[in-house]
Amino acid sequence: MATHDQTHDHDEHDDHHGVTSVLTYVLVLAALMVLVVITVAVSFTPIPAPWATVIALVIAFTKVAIVMYFFMHLNHTDSSLVWLFAGIGFFWIVIMMLITLGDYFARTSIPGTI
Amino acid sequence: MAQQAEQKLLEPFFRDLKQQSEVNTLGMWVFLVTETMLFGGIFLAYAVYFLNYPTAFTAASHELNLVLAGINTAILLTSSFTVAMAIRSIQVGNKRLLLVFLIVTLILGATFLGLKAFEYFEEWEHNLIPGINFMFPEPALASKAQLFMGLYFAATGLHAIHMIVGSGVLTLLIYRAWQGVYHEENYDVVENFGLYWHFVDIAWIFIFPLFYLIDRASQGG
C-alpha cells in the first residue's frame, strides 16, 4: 500500500479492541460504588450468621465480574485464550473456596481439634 | 507513514500488530492468574480460621478503622476508572488526556498508600501489631484476635506491596507518556498495566468485606 491514505489506515489498525464509551465507564464506576454501599449496609443489618458472609461474597464476586468485563476489556477481546484464562482465575478461586469450606461445613467437630 | 510505524513496532515472529497485542495481553492475564493463586491462598487461610474462631475474628475486625478503609475502597475503584479512561484516551489518539488520567491514577494510588500507612500507624497505637505490642480488650480472645491481625497484615501488606510496585511502574509510564511514546498503534504497555492495576483493585474488593465488614450489626455503641 504505497499510497498514503490516512483515513483508511486509521480504520484498518484502529483499536485492536473496540473503544468503550465514557458513559459506560462512568456507569460501571457508579455501579461499583453502589455495590460497596450495599455491602456496608448489609454488614450493619442483623442477618443470621452464614448468610451475611454469603451475601458479601456474592456482591464481591459481582463486582469482580463487572471489573473484568468492562474495565479489563473482556467485552472487546477477540481472543478465546484471554477468556479462558480469565475464566480459569475466576473459577479457580470459587472451586477452591467451595470445596475447602464445604469440607469444614460438613465436619462434625471432635472435641480438642479444629 | 502509519505502515512504517507498524513495521517498527511489529516483532518478526508475529503475523500482525493485532496478534502481537493479543499475545501481550494474554501474557498479562496468565500472570494475573498466578497472582490470583497468591492472594487466593491467603484468603483461604483466612476463611478457614474465620470459620473456626468466629467470635474472636468478629471482635478483632471491629477494631479496624472502617471509615479509612471505606475511603480507600472508593479511591481504588475511582483509580480503576481513571486508568480505564487513560487507555480509552490513547485508543482515540488523545495523548494529553492519557497523561492526565495516568497522573490522576498515580495521585489516587499514592493517596491510598498514604491512608494505609496512617491506618497501620493507628493500629500500632491501638496495640494491634501481632508479636510486637499486641494487647486485646477481651483477653480470652487475645490469641485468636492476634491471628486475625496477622492475616490482616499479610493480606493488606501484600496488597500494599503490589500497589507500590504498580505505582512505580505507573511513574515510568507517565514519563514515557509525557515523552509522547504512546499512540493509537502503540499502547499495549498501558493496556496491560491497566490489567495489573484492575487486578490489585479486585484484591482489595475482597479484602475490604472479608476483614472490615464482619457482622458490624453486632458492634456495640
Coordinates of N, CA and C in Angstrom, one line a residue, chain A residues 1-2 4 9-10 13-22 25-26 29 32-33 36 39-40 43-47 53 56-57 60-61 63-64 67-68 71-74 77-79 81-82 85-86 88-90 92-93 96-97 100-101 104-105 114, chain B residues 1-3 6 17-18 21-22 25-26 29-30 32-33 36-37 40-41 43-44 47-53 66 73-74 77-78 80-81 84-85 87-88 91-92 184-185 187-188 191 195 198-199 201-202 205-206 208-210 213-217:
Chain A
M1 N 0.8 -1.2 0.0 CA 0.0 0.0 0.0 C 0.9 1.2 0.0
A2 N 1.3 1.6 -1.2 CA 2.2 2.7 -1.3 C 1.5 4.1 -1.2
H4 N -0.6 7.0 0.3 CA -0.8 7.4 1.7 C -2.3 7.8 1.9
D9 N -6.0 3.9 6.6 CA -5.0 3.2 7.5 C -5.5 3.3 8.9
H10 N -6.1 4.4 9.3 CA -6.6 4.6 10.7 C -7.7 3.6 11.0
H13 N -6.2 -0.3 11.3 CA -5.5 -0.6 12.5 C -6.2 0.0 13.7
D14 N -7.3 0.6 13.5 CA -8.0 1.2 14.6 C -8.4 0.3 15.7
D15 N -7.9 0.5 16.9 CA -8.3 -0.3 18.0 C -8.2 -1.8 17.8
H16 N -7.1 -2.4 18.4 CA -7.0 -3.8 18.4 C -8.2 -4.4 19.2
H17 N -8.8 -3.6 20.1 CA -10.1 -3.9 20.6 C -11.0 -2.7 20.4
G18 N -12.3 -2.9 20.6 CA -13.2 -1.7 20.4 C -12.9 -0.7 21.5
V19 N -13.5 0.5 21.4 CA -13.4 1.5 22.4 C -14.7 1.6 23.2
T20 N -14.6 1.5 24.5 CA -15.7 1.6 25.4 C -16.1 3.1 25.5
S21 N -17.3 3.4 25.6 CA -17.7 4.8 25.8 C -17.5 5.4 27.2
V22 N -17.3 6.7 27.3 CA -17.1 7.3 28.6 C -18.3 7.0 29.5
Y25 N -18.1 3.6 31.1 CA -17.1 3.6 32.2 C -17.7 4.3 33.5
V26 N -18.4 5.4 33.3 CA -18.9 6.2 34.4 C -20.0 5.3 35.1
L29 N -18.4 2.6 37.2 CA -17.9 3.1 38.4 C -19.0 3.4 39.4
L32 N -20.3 0.1 40.8 CA -19.3 -0.4 41.8 C -19.5 0.3 43.1
M33 N -19.6 1.6 43.1 CA -19.8 2.4 44.3 C -21.0 2.0 45.0
V36 N -20.6 -1.2 46.8 CA -19.8 -1.1 48.0 C -20.8 -0.6 49.2
T39 N -22.9 -3.4 50.3 CA -22.1 -4.3 51.2 C -22.0 -3.8 52.6
V40 N -21.7 -2.5 52.7 CA -21.5 -1.9 54.1 C -22.9 -2.0 54.8
S43 N -23.7 -5.3 56.1 CA -22.9 -5.6 57.2 C -23.5 -5.1 58.5
F44 N -24.2 -3.9 58.4 CA -24.7 -3.3 59.6 C -26.2 -3.8 59.9
T45 N -26.7 -4.7 59.0 CA -28.0 -5.2 59.2 C -27.9 -6.6 59.9
P46 N -28.7 -6.8 61.0 CA -28.6 -8.1 61.6 C -29.1 -9.2 60.7
I47 N -28.2 -10.1 60.3 CA -28.6 -11.2 59.5 C -28.0 -12.4 60.1
T53 N -22.2 -13.5 55.3 CA -20.9 -13.7 54.6 C -21.2 -14.1 53.2
A56 N -22.2 -11.0 51.2 CA -21.0 -10.2 51.0 C -20.1 -10.8 49.9
L57 N -20.0 -12.1 49.9 CA -19.1 -12.7 48.8 C -19.8 -12.6 47.5
A60 N -19.2 -9.3 46.2 CA -17.8 -9.1 45.8 C -17.6 -9.7 44.5
F61 N -18.1 -11.0 44.3 CA -17.8 -11.6 43.0 C -18.5 -10.9 41.9
K63 N -18.9 -7.6 41.7 CA -18.1 -6.5 41.4 C -16.9 -7.0 40.6
V64 N -16.3 -8.1 40.9 CA -15.2 -8.6 40.2 C -15.6 -8.9 38.7
V67 N -15.8 -5.6 36.9 CA -14.5 -5.0 36.6 C -13.8 -5.8 35.5
M68 N -13.9 -7.1 35.5 CA -13.3 -7.9 34.5 C -13.9 -7.7 33.1
F71 N -13.8 -3.0 32.7 CA -12.5 -2.3 32.8 C -11.4 -3.1 32.2
M72 N -11.4 -4.4 32.4 CA -10.3 -5.2 31.9 C -10.6 -5.7 30.4
H73 N -11.6 -5.1 29.8 CA -11.8 -5.2 28.3 C -12.1 -6.6 27.8
L74 N -12.7 -7.4 28.7 CA -13.1 -8.7 28.2 C -14.2 -8.6 27.2
T77 N -12.4 -8.3 23.7 CA -11.4 -9.1 23.3 C -11.8 -10.2 22.3
D78 N -11.1 -10.4 21.2 CA -11.4 -11.4 20.3 C -10.8 -12.7 20.7
S79 N -9.9 -12.7 21.6 CA -9.1 -13.9 21.9 C -9.8 -14.8 22.9
L81 N -8.5 -17.3 24.2 CA -7.5 -17.7 25.2 C -7.5 -16.7 26.4
V82 N -7.7 -15.5 26.1 CA -7.9 -14.5 27.2 C -9.1 -14.8 28.0
F85 N -8.3 -17.9 30.3 CA -7.5 -17.6 31.5 C -8.3 -16.7 32.5
A86 N -9.1 -15.8 32.0 CA -9.9 -15.0 32.9 C -10.9 -16.0 33.6
I88 N -10.5 -19.2 34.1 CA -9.7 -20.1 35.0 C -9.5 -19.4 36.3
G89 N -9.0 -18.1 36.3 CA -8.7 -17.4 37.5 C -10.0 -17.3 38.4
F90 N -11.1 -16.9 37.7 CA -12.3 -16.7 38.5 C -12.8 -18.0 39.1
W92 N -11.2 -20.9 39.6 CA -10.2 -21.5 40.5 C -10.5 -21.1 41.9
I93 N -10.7 -19.8 42.1 CA -11.0 -19.3 43.5 C -12.3 -19.9 44.0
M96 N -11.9 -23.6 44.8 CA -11.0 -23.8 46.0 C -11.8 -23.5 47.2
M97 N -12.5 -22.4 47.2 CA -13.3 -22.0 48.4 C -14.4 -22.9 48.6
T100 N -13.1 -26.5 49.9 CA -12.5 -26.5 51.2 C -13.5 -26.1 52.3
L101 N -14.3 -25.0 52.0 CA -15.3 -24.6 53.0 C -16.4 -25.7 53.2
Y104 N -15.3 -28.1 55.7 CA -15.4 -27.7 57.0 C -16.9 -27.7 57.5
F105 N -17.8 -27.2 56.6 CA -19.2 -27.2 57.0 C -19.7 -28.6 57.3
I114 N -9.6 -28.9 65.7 CA -10.4 -27.9 64.8 C -11.4 -28.7 64.0
Chain B
M1 N 3.1 6.1 6.1 CA 3.6 6.6 7.4 C 3.2 5.7 8.5
A2 N 1.9 5.4 8.5 CA 1.4 4.5 9.6 C 2.0 3.1 9.4
Q3 N 2.1 2.7 8.1 CA 2.7 1.4 7.9 C 4.1 1.3 8.3
E6 N 4.2 0.8 11.9 CA 3.8 -0.5 12.2 C 5.0 -1.5 12.1
L17 N 0.1 -6.7 14.0 CA 0.1 -6.0 15.2 C -1.1 -6.5 16.1
K18 N -2.2 -6.9 15.5 CA -3.3 -7.3 16.3 C -2.9 -8.6 17.1
S21 N -0.6 -7.7 19.9 CA -1.3 -7.1 21.1 C -2.0 -8.2 21.9
E22 N -2.7 -9.1 21.2 CA -3.4 -10.2 21.8 C -2.5 -11.1 22.7
T25 N -1.4 -9.2 25.8 CA -2.5 -9.2 26.7 C -2.6 -10.5 27.4
L26 N -2.5 -11.6 26.6 CA -2.7 -12.9 27.2 C -1.6 -13.2 28.2
W29 N -2.6 -11.7 31.4 CA -3.7 -12.4 32.0 C -3.1 -13.7 32.7
V30 N -2.2 -14.4 32.1 CA -1.6 -15.6 32.7 C -0.9 -15.2 34.0
L32 N -1.7 -12.7 35.9 CA -2.7 -12.3 36.8 C -3.3 -13.6 37.5
V33 N -3.4 -14.7 36.7 CA -3.9 -15.9 37.3 C -3.0 -16.4 38.4
T36 N -3.7 -14.5 41.3 CA -4.9 -14.9 41.9 C -4.6 -16.1 42.9
M37 N -3.7 -17.0 42.5 CA -3.4 -18.1 43.3 C -2.7 -17.6 44.6
G40 N -5.3 -15.8 46.6 CA -6.3 -16.8 47.0 C -5.9 -17.7 48.2
G41 N -4.6 -18.0 48.2 CA -4.1 -18.8 49.3 C -4.3 -18.1 50.7
F43 N -6.5 -15.8 51.3 CA -8.0 -15.7 51.6 C -8.5 -17.0 52.1
L44 N -8.0 -18.1 51.6 CA -8.5 -19.4 52.0 C -8.1 -19.6 53.5
A47 N -10.3 -17.7 55.5 CA -11.7 -18.3 55.6 C -11.7 -19.4 56.6
V48 N -10.7 -20.3 56.5 CA -10.7 -21.4 57.4 C -10.7 -21.0 58.9
Y49 N -9.8 -20.0 59.2 CA -9.7 -19.6 60.6 C -10.9 -18.8 61.0
F50 N -11.5 -18.1 60.1 CA -12.7 -17.3 60.4 C -13.8 -18.3 60.8
L51 N -13.9 -19.4 60.1 CA -14.9 -20.4 60.4 C -14.7 -21.0 61.8
N52 N -13.4 -21.1 62.1 CA -13.2 -21.8 63.4 C -13.2 -20.9 64.6
Y53 N -12.9 -19.6 64.4 CA -12.8 -18.7 65.5 C -13.7 -17.5 65.2
L66 N -13.0 1.3 59.9 CA -13.9 1.1 58.7 C -14.0 2.3 57.8
T73 N -11.4 2.3 49.7 CA -12.1 1.5 48.7 C -12.6 2.4 47.5
A74 N -13.2 3.5 47.9 CA -13.7 4.4 46.9 C -12.6 5.0 46.1
L77 N -11.4 2.2 43.5 CA -12.4 2.0 42.5 C -12.3 3.1 41.5
T78 N -12.1 4.4 42.0 CA -12.0 5.5 41.1 C -10.7 5.4 40.3
S80 N -9.3 2.7 39.2 CA -9.5 1.8 38.1 C -10.3 2.5 37.0
F81 N -11.2 3.4 37.4 CA -11.9 4.1 36.4 C -10.9 5.0 35.6
A84 N -8.7 3.1 33.2 CA -9.5 2.7 32.1 C -9.7 3.9 31.1
M85 N -10.0 5.1 31.7 CA -10.1 6.3 30.9 C -8.8 6.6 30.2
I87 N -6.5 4.6 29.1 CA -6.4 3.7 28.0 C -7.3 4.1 26.9
R88 N -8.5 4.5 27.2 CA -9.5 4.9 26.2 C -9.0 6.1 25.5
Q91 N -6.5 5.2 23.0 CA -7.2 4.4 21.9 C -7.7 5.4 20.9
V92 N -8.2 6.6 21.3 CA -8.7 7.5 20.3 C -7.7 8.6 20.0
E184 N -2.1 5.6 19.0 CA -3.1 4.6 18.8 C -2.6 3.2 18.4
E185 N -1.5 3.1 17.8 CA -0.9 1.8 17.3 C 0.0 1.2 18.4
Y187 N 0.0 1.1 22.4 CA -0.3 1.4 23.8 C -0.5 0.1 24.6
D188 N 0.0 -1.0 24.0 CA -0.1 -2.3 24.7 C 0.4 -2.3 26.1
E191 N -2.2 -0.7 28.3 CA -3.3 -1.6 28.4 C -3.0 -2.6 29.5
L195 N -4.5 -3.7 33.2 CA -5.0 -5.1 33.7 C -4.4 -5.3 35.1
H198 N -6.2 -3.1 37.7 CA -7.5 -3.6 38.0 C -7.5 -4.8 38.9
F199 N -6.5 -5.7 38.6 CA -6.3 -6.9 39.5 C -6.1 -6.5 40.9
D201 N -7.0 -3.8 42.4 CA -8.3 -3.3 42.8 C -9.2 -4.5 43.2
I202 N -9.2 -5.5 42.4 CA -10.0 -6.7 42.7 C -9.6 -7.3 44.0
I205 N -11.2 -5.4 46.6 CA -12.6 -5.7 46.6 C -12.9 -6.9 47.5
F206 N -12.0 -7.8 47.6 CA -12.2 -9.0 48.5 C -11.8 -8.6 49.9
F208 N -11.7 -5.9 51.6 CA -12.5 -4.9 52.3 C -13.6 -5.6 53.1
P209 N -14.5 -6.4 52.4 CA -15.6 -7.0 53.2 C -15.1 -8.1 54.1
L210 N -14.1 -8.9 53.7 CA -13.6 -10.0 54.5 C -13.1 -9.6 55.8
L213 N -15.7 -5.9 57.4 CA -17.2 -5.9 57.5 C -17.8 -7.1 58.1
I214 N -17.1 -7.7 59.1 CA -17.7 -8.9 59.8 C -18.7 -8.4 60.8
D215 N -20.0 -8.7 60.4 CA -21.1 -8.5 61.4 C -21.0 -7.2 62.1
R216 N -20.9 -6.1 61.4 CA -20.9 -4.8 62.1 C -22.2 -4.5 62.9
A217 N -23.2 -5.3 62.5 CA -24.5 -5.1 63.2 C -24.4 -5.4 64.7

